[in-house]
CSV table of C-alpha atoms in Angstrom, one decimal:
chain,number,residue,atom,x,y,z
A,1,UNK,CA,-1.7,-111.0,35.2
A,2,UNK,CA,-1.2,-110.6,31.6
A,3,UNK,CA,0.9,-113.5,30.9
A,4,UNK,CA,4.2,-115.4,31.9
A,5,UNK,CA,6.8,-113.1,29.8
A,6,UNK,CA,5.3,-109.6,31.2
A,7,UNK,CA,5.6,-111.0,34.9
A,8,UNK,CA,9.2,-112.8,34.2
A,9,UNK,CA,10.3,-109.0,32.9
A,10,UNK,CA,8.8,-107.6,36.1
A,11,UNK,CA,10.3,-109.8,38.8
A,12,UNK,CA,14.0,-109.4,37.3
A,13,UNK,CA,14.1,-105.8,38.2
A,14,UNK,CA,12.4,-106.4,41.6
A,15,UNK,CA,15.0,-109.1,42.6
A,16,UNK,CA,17.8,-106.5,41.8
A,17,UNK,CA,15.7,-103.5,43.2
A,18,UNK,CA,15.5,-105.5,46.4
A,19,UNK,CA,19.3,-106.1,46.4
A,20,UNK,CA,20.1,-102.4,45.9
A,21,UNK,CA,17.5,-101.4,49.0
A,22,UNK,CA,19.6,-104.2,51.2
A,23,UNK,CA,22.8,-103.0,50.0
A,24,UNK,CA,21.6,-99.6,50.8
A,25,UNK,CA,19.9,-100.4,53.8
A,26,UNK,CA,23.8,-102.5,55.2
A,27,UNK,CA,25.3,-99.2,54.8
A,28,UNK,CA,22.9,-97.2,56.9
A,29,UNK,CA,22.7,-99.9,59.5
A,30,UNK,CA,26.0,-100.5,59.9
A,31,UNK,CA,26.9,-96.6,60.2
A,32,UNK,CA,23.9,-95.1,62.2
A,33,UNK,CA,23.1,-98.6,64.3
A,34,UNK,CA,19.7,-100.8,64.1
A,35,UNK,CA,17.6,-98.0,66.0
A,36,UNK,CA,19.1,-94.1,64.8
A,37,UNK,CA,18.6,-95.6,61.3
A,38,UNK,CA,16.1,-94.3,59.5
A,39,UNK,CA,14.0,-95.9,56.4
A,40,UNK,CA,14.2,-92.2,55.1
A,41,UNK,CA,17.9,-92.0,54.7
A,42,UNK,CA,17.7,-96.2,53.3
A,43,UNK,CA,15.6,-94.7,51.0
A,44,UNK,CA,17.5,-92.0,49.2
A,45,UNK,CA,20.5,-93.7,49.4
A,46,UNK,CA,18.4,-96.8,47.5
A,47,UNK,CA,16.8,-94.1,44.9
A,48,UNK,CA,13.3,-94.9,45.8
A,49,UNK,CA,10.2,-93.8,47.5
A,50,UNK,CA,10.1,-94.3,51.4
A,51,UNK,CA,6.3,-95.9,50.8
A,52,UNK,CA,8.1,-98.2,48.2
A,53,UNK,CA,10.2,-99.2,50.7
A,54,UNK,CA,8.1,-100.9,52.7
A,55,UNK,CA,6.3,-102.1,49.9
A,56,UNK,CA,9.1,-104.3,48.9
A,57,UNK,CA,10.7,-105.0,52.1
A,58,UNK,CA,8.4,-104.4,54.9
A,59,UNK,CA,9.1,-102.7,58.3
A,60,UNK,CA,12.8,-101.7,59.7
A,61,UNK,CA,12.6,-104.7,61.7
A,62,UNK,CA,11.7,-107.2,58.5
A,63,UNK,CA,14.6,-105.3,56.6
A,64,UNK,CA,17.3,-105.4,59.3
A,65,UNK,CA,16.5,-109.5,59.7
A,66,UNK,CA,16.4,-109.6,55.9
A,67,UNK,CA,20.3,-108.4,55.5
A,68,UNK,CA,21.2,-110.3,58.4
A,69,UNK,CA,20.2,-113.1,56.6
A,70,UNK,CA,21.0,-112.6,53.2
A,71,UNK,CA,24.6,-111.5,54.7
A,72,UNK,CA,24.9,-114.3,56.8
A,73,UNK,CA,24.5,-116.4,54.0
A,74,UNK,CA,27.0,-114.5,51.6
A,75,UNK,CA,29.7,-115.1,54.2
A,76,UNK,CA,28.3,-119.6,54.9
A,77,UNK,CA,28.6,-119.9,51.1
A,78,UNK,CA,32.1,-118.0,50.8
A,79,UNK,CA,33.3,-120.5,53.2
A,80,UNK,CA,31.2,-123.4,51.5
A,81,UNK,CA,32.4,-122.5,47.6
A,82,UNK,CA,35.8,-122.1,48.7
A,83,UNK,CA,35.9,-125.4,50.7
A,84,UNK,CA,33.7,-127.5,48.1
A,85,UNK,CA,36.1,-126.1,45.3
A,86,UNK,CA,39.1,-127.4,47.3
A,87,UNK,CA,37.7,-131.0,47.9
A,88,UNK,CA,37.6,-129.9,51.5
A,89,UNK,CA,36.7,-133.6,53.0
A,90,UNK,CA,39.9,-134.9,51.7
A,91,UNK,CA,42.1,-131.5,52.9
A,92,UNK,CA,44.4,-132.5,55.7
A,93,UNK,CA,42.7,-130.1,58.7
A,94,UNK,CA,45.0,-127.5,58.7
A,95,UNK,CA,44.2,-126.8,55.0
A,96,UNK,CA,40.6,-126.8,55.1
A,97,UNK,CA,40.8,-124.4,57.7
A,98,UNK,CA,42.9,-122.3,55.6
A,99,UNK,CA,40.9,-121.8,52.6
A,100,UNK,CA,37.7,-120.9,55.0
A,101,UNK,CA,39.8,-118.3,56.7
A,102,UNK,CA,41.3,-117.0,53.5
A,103,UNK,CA,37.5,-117.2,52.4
A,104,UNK,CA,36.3,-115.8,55.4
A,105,UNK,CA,38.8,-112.4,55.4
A,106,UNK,CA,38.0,-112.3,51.5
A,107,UNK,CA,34.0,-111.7,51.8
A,108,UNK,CA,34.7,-109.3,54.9
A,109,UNK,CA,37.1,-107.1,52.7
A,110,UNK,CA,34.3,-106.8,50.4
A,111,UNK,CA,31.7,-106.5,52.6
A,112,UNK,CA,32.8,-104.4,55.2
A,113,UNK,CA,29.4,-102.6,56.4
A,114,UNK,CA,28.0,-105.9,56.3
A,115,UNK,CA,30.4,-107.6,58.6
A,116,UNK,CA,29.7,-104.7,61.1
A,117,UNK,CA,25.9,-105.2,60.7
A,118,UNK,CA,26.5,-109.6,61.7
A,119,UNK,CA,29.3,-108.5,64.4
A,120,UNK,CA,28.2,-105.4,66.3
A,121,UNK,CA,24.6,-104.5,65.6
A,122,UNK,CA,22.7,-108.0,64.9
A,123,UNK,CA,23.4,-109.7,68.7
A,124,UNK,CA,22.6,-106.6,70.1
A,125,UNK,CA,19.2,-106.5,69.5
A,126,UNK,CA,17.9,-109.9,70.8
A,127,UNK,CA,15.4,-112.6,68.8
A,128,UNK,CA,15.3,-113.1,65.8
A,129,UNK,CA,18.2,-110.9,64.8
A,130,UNK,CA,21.0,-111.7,68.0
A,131,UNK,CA,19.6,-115.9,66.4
A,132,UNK,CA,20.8,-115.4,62.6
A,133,UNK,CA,24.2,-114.6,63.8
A,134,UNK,CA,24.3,-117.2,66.8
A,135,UNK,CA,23.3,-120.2,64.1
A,136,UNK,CA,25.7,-119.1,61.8
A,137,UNK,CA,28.9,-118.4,64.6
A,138,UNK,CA,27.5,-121.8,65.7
A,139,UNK,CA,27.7,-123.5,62.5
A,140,UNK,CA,31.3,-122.2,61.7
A,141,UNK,CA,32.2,-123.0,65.4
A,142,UNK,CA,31.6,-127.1,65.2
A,143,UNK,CA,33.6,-126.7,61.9
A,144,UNK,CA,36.2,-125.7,63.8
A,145,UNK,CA,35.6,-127.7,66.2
A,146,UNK,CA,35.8,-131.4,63.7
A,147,UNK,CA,39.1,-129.8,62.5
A,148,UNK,CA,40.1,-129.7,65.9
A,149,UNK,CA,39.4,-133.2,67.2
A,150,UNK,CA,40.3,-134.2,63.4
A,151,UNK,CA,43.8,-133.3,63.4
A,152,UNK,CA,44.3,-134.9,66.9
A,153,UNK,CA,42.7,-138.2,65.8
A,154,UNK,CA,45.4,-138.0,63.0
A,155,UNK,CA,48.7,-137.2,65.2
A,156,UNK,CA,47.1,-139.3,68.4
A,157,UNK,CA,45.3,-142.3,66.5
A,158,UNK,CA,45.3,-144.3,69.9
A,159,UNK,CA,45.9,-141.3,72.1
A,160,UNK,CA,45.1,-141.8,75.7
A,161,UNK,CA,44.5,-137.9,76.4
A,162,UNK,CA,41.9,-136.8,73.9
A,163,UNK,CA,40.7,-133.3,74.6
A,164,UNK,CA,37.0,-133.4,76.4
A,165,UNK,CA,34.6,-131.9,74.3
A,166,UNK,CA,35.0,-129.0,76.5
A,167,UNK,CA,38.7,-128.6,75.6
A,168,UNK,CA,37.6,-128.9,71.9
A,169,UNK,CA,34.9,-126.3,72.3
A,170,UNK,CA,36.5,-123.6,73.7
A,171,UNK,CA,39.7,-123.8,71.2
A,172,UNK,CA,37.3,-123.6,68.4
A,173,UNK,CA,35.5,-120.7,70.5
A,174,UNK,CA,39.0,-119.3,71.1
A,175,UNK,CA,39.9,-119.4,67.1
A,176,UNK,CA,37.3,-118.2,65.9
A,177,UNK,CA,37.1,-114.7,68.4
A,178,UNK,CA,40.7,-114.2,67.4
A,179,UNK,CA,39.1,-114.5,64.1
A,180,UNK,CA,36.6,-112.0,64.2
A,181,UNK,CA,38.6,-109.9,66.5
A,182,UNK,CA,40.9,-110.1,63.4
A,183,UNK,CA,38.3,-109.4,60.8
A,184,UNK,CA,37.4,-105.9,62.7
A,185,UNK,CA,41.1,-105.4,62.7
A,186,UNK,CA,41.1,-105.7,59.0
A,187,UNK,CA,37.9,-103.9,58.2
A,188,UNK,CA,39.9,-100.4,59.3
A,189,UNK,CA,42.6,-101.4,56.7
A,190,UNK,CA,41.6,-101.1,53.6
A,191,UNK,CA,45.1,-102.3,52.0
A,192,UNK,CA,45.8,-105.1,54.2
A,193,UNK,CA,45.5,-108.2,52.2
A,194,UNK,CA,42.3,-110.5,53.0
A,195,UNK,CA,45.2,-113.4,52.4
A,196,UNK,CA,47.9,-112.1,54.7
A,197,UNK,CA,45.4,-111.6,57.6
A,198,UNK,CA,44.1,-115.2,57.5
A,199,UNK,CA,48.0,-116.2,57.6
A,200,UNK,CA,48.4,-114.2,60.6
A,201,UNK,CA,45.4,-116.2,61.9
A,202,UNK,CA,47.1,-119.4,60.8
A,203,UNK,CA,50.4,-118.5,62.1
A,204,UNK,CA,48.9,-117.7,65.7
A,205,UNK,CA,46.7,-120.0,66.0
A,206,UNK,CA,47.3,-123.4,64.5
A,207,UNK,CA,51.0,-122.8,65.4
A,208,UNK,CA,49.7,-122.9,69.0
A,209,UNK,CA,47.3,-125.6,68.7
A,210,UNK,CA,50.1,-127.9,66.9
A,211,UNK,CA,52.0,-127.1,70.1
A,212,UNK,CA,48.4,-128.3,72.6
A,213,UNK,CA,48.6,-131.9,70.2
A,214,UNK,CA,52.2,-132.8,71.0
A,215,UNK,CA,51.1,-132.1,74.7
A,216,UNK,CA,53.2,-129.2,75.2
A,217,UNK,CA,51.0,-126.8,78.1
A,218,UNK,CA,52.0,-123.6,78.9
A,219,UNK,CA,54.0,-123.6,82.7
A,220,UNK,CA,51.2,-122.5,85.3
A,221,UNK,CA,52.4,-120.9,88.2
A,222,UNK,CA,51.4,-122.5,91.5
B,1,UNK,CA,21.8,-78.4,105.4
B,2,UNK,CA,21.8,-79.8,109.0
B,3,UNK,CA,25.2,-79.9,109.5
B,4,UNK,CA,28.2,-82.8,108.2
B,5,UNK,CA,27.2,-85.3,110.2
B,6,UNK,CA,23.8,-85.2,108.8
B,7,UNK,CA,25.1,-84.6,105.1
B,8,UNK,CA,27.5,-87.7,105.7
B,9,UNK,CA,24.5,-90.0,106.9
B,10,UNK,CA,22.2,-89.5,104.4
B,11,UNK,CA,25.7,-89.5,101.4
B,12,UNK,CA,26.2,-93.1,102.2
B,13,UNK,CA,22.6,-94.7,101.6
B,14,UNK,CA,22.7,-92.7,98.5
B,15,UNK,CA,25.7,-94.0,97.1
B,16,UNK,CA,24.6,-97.5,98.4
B,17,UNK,CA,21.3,-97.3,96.7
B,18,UNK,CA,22.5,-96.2,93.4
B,19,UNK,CA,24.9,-99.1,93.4
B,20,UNK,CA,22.0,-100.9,93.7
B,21,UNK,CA,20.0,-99.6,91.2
B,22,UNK,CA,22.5,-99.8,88.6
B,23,UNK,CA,23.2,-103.6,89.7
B,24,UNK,CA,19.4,-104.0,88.3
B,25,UNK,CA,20.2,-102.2,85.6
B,26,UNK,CA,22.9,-104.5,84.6
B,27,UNK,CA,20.4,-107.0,84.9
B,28,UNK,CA,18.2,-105.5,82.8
B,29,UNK,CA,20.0,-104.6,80.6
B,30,UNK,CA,22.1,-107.9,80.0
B,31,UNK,CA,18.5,-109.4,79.7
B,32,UNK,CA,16.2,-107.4,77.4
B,33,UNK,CA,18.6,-105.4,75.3
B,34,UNK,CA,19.2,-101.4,76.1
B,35,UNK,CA,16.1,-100.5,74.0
B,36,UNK,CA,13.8,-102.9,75.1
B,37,UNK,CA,14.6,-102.6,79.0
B,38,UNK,CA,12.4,-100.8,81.1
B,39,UNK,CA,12.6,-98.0,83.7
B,40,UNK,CA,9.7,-99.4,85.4
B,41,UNK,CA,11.4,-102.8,85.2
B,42,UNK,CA,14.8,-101.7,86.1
B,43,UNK,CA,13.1,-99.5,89.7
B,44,UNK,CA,11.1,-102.6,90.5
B,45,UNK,CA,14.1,-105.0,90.9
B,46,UNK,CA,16.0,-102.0,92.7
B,47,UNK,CA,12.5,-101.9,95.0
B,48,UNK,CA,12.4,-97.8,94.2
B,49,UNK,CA,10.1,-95.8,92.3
B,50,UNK,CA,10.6,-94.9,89.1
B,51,UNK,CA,10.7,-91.0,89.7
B,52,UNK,CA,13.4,-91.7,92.2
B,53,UNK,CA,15.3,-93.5,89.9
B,54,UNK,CA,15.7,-90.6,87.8
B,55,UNK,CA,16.3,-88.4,90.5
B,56,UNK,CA,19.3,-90.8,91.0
B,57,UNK,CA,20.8,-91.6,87.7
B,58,UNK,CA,19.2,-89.8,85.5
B,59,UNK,CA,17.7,-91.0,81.7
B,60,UNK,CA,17.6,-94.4,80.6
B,61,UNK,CA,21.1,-93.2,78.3
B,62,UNK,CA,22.4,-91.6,81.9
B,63,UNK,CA,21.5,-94.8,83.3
B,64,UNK,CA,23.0,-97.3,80.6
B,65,UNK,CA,26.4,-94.8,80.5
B,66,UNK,CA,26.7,-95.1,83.9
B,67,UNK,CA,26.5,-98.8,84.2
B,68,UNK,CA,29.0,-99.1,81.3
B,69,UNK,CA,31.5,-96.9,83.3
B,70,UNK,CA,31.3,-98.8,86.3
B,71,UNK,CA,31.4,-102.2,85.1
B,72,UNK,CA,34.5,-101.1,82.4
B,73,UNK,CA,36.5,-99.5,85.2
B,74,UNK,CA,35.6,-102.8,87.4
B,75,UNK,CA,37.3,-105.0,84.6
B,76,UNK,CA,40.1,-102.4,84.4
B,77,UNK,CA,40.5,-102.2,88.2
B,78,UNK,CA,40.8,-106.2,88.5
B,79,UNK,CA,43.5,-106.0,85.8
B,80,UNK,CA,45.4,-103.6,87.4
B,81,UNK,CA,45.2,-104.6,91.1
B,82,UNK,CA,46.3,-108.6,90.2
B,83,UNK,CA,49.2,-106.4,88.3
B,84,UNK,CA,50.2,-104.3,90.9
B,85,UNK,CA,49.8,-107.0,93.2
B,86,UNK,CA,52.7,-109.3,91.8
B,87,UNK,CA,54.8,-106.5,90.7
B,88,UNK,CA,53.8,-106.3,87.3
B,89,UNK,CA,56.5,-104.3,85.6
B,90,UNK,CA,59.5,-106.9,87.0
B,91,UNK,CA,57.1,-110.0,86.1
B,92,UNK,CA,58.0,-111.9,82.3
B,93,UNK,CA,55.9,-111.2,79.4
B,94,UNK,CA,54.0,-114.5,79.9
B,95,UNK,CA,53.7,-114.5,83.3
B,96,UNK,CA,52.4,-110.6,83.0
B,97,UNK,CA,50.1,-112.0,80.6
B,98,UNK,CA,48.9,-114.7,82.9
B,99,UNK,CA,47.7,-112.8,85.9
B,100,UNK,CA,46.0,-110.3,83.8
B,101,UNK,CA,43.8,-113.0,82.0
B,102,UNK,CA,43.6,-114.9,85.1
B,103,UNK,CA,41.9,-111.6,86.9
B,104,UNK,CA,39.6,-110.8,83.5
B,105,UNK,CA,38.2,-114.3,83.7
B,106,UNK,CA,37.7,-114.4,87.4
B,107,UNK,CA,35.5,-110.5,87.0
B,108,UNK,CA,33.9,-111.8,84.1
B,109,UNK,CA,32.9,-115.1,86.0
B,110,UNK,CA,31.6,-113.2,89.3
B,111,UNK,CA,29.6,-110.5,87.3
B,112,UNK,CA,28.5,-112.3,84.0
B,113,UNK,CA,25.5,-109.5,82.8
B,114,UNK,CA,27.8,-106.9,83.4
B,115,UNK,CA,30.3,-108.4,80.8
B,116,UNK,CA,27.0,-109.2,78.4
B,117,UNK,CA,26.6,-105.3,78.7
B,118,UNK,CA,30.0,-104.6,77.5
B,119,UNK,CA,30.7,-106.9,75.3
B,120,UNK,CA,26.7,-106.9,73.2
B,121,UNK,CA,25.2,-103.8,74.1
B,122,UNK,CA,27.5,-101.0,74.3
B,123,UNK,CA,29.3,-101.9,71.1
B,124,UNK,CA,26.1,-101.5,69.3
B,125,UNK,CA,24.5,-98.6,70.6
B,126,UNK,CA,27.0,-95.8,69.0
B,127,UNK,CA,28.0,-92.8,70.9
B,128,UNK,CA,29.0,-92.4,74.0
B,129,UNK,CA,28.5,-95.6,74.9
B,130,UNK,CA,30.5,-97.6,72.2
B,131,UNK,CA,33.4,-95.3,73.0
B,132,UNK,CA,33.6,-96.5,76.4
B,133,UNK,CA,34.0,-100.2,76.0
B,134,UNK,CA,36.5,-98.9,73.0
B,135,UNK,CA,38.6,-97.0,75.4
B,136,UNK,CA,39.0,-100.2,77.9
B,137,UNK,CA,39.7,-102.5,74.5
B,138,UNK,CA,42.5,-100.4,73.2
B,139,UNK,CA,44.5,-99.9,76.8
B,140,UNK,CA,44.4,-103.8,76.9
B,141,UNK,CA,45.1,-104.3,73.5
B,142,UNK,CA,47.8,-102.0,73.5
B,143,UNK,CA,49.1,-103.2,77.2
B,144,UNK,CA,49.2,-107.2,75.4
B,145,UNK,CA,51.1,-105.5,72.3
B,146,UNK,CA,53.3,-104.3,75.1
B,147,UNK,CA,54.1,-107.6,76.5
B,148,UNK,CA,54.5,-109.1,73.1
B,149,UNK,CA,56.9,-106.9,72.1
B,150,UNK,CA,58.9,-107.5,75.5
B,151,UNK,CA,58.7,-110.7,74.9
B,152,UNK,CA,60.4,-110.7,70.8
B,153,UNK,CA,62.9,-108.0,72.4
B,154,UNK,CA,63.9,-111.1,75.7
B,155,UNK,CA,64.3,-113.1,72.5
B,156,UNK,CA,66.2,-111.6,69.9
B,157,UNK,CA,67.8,-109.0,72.0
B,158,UNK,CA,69.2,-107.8,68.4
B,159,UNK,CA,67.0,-109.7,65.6
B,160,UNK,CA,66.8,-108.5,62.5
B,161,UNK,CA,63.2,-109.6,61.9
B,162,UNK,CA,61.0,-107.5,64.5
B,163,UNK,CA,57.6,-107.6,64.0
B,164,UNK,CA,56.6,-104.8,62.4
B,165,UNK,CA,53.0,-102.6,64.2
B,166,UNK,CA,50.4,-104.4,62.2
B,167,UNK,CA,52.3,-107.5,63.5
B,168,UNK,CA,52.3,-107.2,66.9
B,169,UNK,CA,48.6,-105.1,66.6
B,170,UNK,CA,47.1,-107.8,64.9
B,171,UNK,CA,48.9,-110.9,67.4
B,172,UNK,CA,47.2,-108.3,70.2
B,173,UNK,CA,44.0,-108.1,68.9
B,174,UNK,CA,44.1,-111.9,67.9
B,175,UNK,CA,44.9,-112.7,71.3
B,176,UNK,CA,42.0,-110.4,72.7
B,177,UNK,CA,39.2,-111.7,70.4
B,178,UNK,CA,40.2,-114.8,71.4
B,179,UNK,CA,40.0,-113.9,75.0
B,180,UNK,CA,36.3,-112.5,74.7
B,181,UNK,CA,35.3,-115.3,73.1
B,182,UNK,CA,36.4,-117.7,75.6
B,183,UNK,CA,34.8,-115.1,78.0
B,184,UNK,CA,31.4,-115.6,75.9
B,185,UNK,CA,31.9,-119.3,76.3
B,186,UNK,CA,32.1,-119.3,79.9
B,187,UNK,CA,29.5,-117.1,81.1
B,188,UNK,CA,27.4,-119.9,80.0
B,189,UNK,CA,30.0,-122.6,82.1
B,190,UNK,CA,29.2,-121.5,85.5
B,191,UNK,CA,30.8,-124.8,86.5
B,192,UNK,CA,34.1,-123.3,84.3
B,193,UNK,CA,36.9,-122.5,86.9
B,194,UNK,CA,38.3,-118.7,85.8
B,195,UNK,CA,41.8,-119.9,86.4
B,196,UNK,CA,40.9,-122.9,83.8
B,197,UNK,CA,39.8,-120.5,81.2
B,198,UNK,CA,42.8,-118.5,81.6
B,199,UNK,CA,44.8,-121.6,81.1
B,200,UNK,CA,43.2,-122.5,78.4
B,201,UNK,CA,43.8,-119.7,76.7
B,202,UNK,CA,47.9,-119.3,77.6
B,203,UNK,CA,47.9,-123.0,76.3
B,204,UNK,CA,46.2,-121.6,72.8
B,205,UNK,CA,47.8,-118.2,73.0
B,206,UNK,CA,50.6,-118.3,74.1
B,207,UNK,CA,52.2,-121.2,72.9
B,208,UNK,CA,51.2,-119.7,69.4
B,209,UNK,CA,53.2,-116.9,69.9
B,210,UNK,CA,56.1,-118.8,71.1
B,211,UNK,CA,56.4,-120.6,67.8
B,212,UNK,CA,56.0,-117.5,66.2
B,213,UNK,CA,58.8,-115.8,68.0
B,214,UNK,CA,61.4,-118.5,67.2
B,215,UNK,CA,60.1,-117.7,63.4
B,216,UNK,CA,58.2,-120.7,62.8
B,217,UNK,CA,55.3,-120.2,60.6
B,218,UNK,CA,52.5,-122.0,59.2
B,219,UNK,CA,53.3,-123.3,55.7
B,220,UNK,CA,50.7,-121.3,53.8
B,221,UNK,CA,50.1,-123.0,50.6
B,222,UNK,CA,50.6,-121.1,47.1
């Protein structure tokens, strides 16, 4: 209203005013759970009025999708920077899926309520919240995926027994639950090292997938 | 009141109709979510009133405990029979390993909303219910440490290099996100053969592990 300066002053602190009410708001969701959390106890814990609460943000619901969201993003972009900043296209497979696990276990170290809030509370309470998660498990999925089919293309280059996409999708699905299985693992240990868990991830699991490319099966018993 | 005969009569169609009401349940609350499921929805699909559903079971929390409990000691009891069945205790690590996923898959692929309510729901809804599905994780999670440690002991009868208990908890838990994952994935395959999925996973998992055990490890870059 009273010119460009006065309102760039007043939107910096309602950008970080917003980010302290999320951060405030992923702590109480992930310890109380989407429905025994209250916008009261958000509130204190953010330092503001309740009625400015929902000013800013809006209704539980629009709060709850909005740190889905912005966490949701925090852990694409982890995984994004650290890939981009390692040429990722040109990374032989095995290494690009290194730096987005060490980048994955990184953000979940530091953002341990918010992992809990993506993992246990979002796909429990259906559309649009159980969505944000799906896309982004999706996203990371077919990542997994291309590495997959990638690093087969490269050991197999005329290989008569490529995997069916089905074979392809549910290692990838398989990876990355021993993934997040992992990163609840790791959120209870507060010393474990976000670097040493995603080698434990890299040891188990690409040691067992280099085994599945050389055509190596596990004996079934009849 | 009118004797044992009597009391025995009517004790059977009660137990048979709250089996049945709790199937409905699971339905229900696969479907909508624990909060957003109805009584009303859950009594018509059971073809009771909703008064007598109360009588039954109780609360909609009574309800949703009770469906946990029965569908986690369903999982457990399919473990444990296929188990018991081929002489666990004498049977290889792998082998042990084999016709407990093969049993998972197979309960998972004949009652797919129950494992939606376990695996979503509970985890998100605090206590008790989160505790239940908890309790059933950690006895399999600490039976797979079990077999993995069997397994490095068969091995190295007296190697120097044991895994340590964040090793083989962290393999375990690796190994069980992987499994619920692939559990996710095939509730949407009904096509997916259980015994297929359990391959697929010993082919990931366990051939993994196997590397691991003769002390091969992924070369982590520095």
């Amino acid at each position: 209203m009273s010119g460009e300066a006065t309102t760039k002053r007043k939107r910096l602190p309602r950008a970080v005013r917003e980010q302290q009410m999320m951060d405030a708001a992923v702590t109480v969701f992930a310890r109380q759970g989407f429905h025994a959390a209250s916008m009261d106890e958000v509130a204190e814990r953010a330092g503001i009025s309740k009625p400015m609460l929902y000013l800013y943000l809006g209704s539980k619901e629009d709060l709850f999708l909005a740190c889905i969201r912005r966490e949701a993003d925090r852990v694409r972009t982890a995984i994004v920077s650290a890939l981009d900043d390692e040429h990722g296209a040109d990374l032989p497979p095995d290494r690009a899926l290194w730096y987005g696990l060490s980048a994955f276990f990184a953000v979940v170290a530091q953002h341990r309520d918010a992992w809990r809030v993506l993992h246990q509370q979002a796909p429990a309470h259906g559309e649009p919240f159980a969505g944000e998660v799906a896309a982004l498990r999706s996203a990371i999925v077919e990542f997994v995926a291309v590495l997959i089919e990638r690093a087969v293309a490269e050991r197999h280059p005329r290989g008569r027994r490529r995997p069916t996409a089905d074979d392809l999708g549910a290692l990838a699905h398989s990876l990355i639950g021993a993934c997040e299985a992992l990163a609840d693992w790791s959120v209870t240990r507060p010393d474990e090292d976000p670097d040493v868990t995603a080698a434990r991830l890299m040891n188990f699991a690409w040691l067992g997938l280099d085994n599945l490319l050389r055509g190596t099966h596990w004996p079934r018993p009849r």
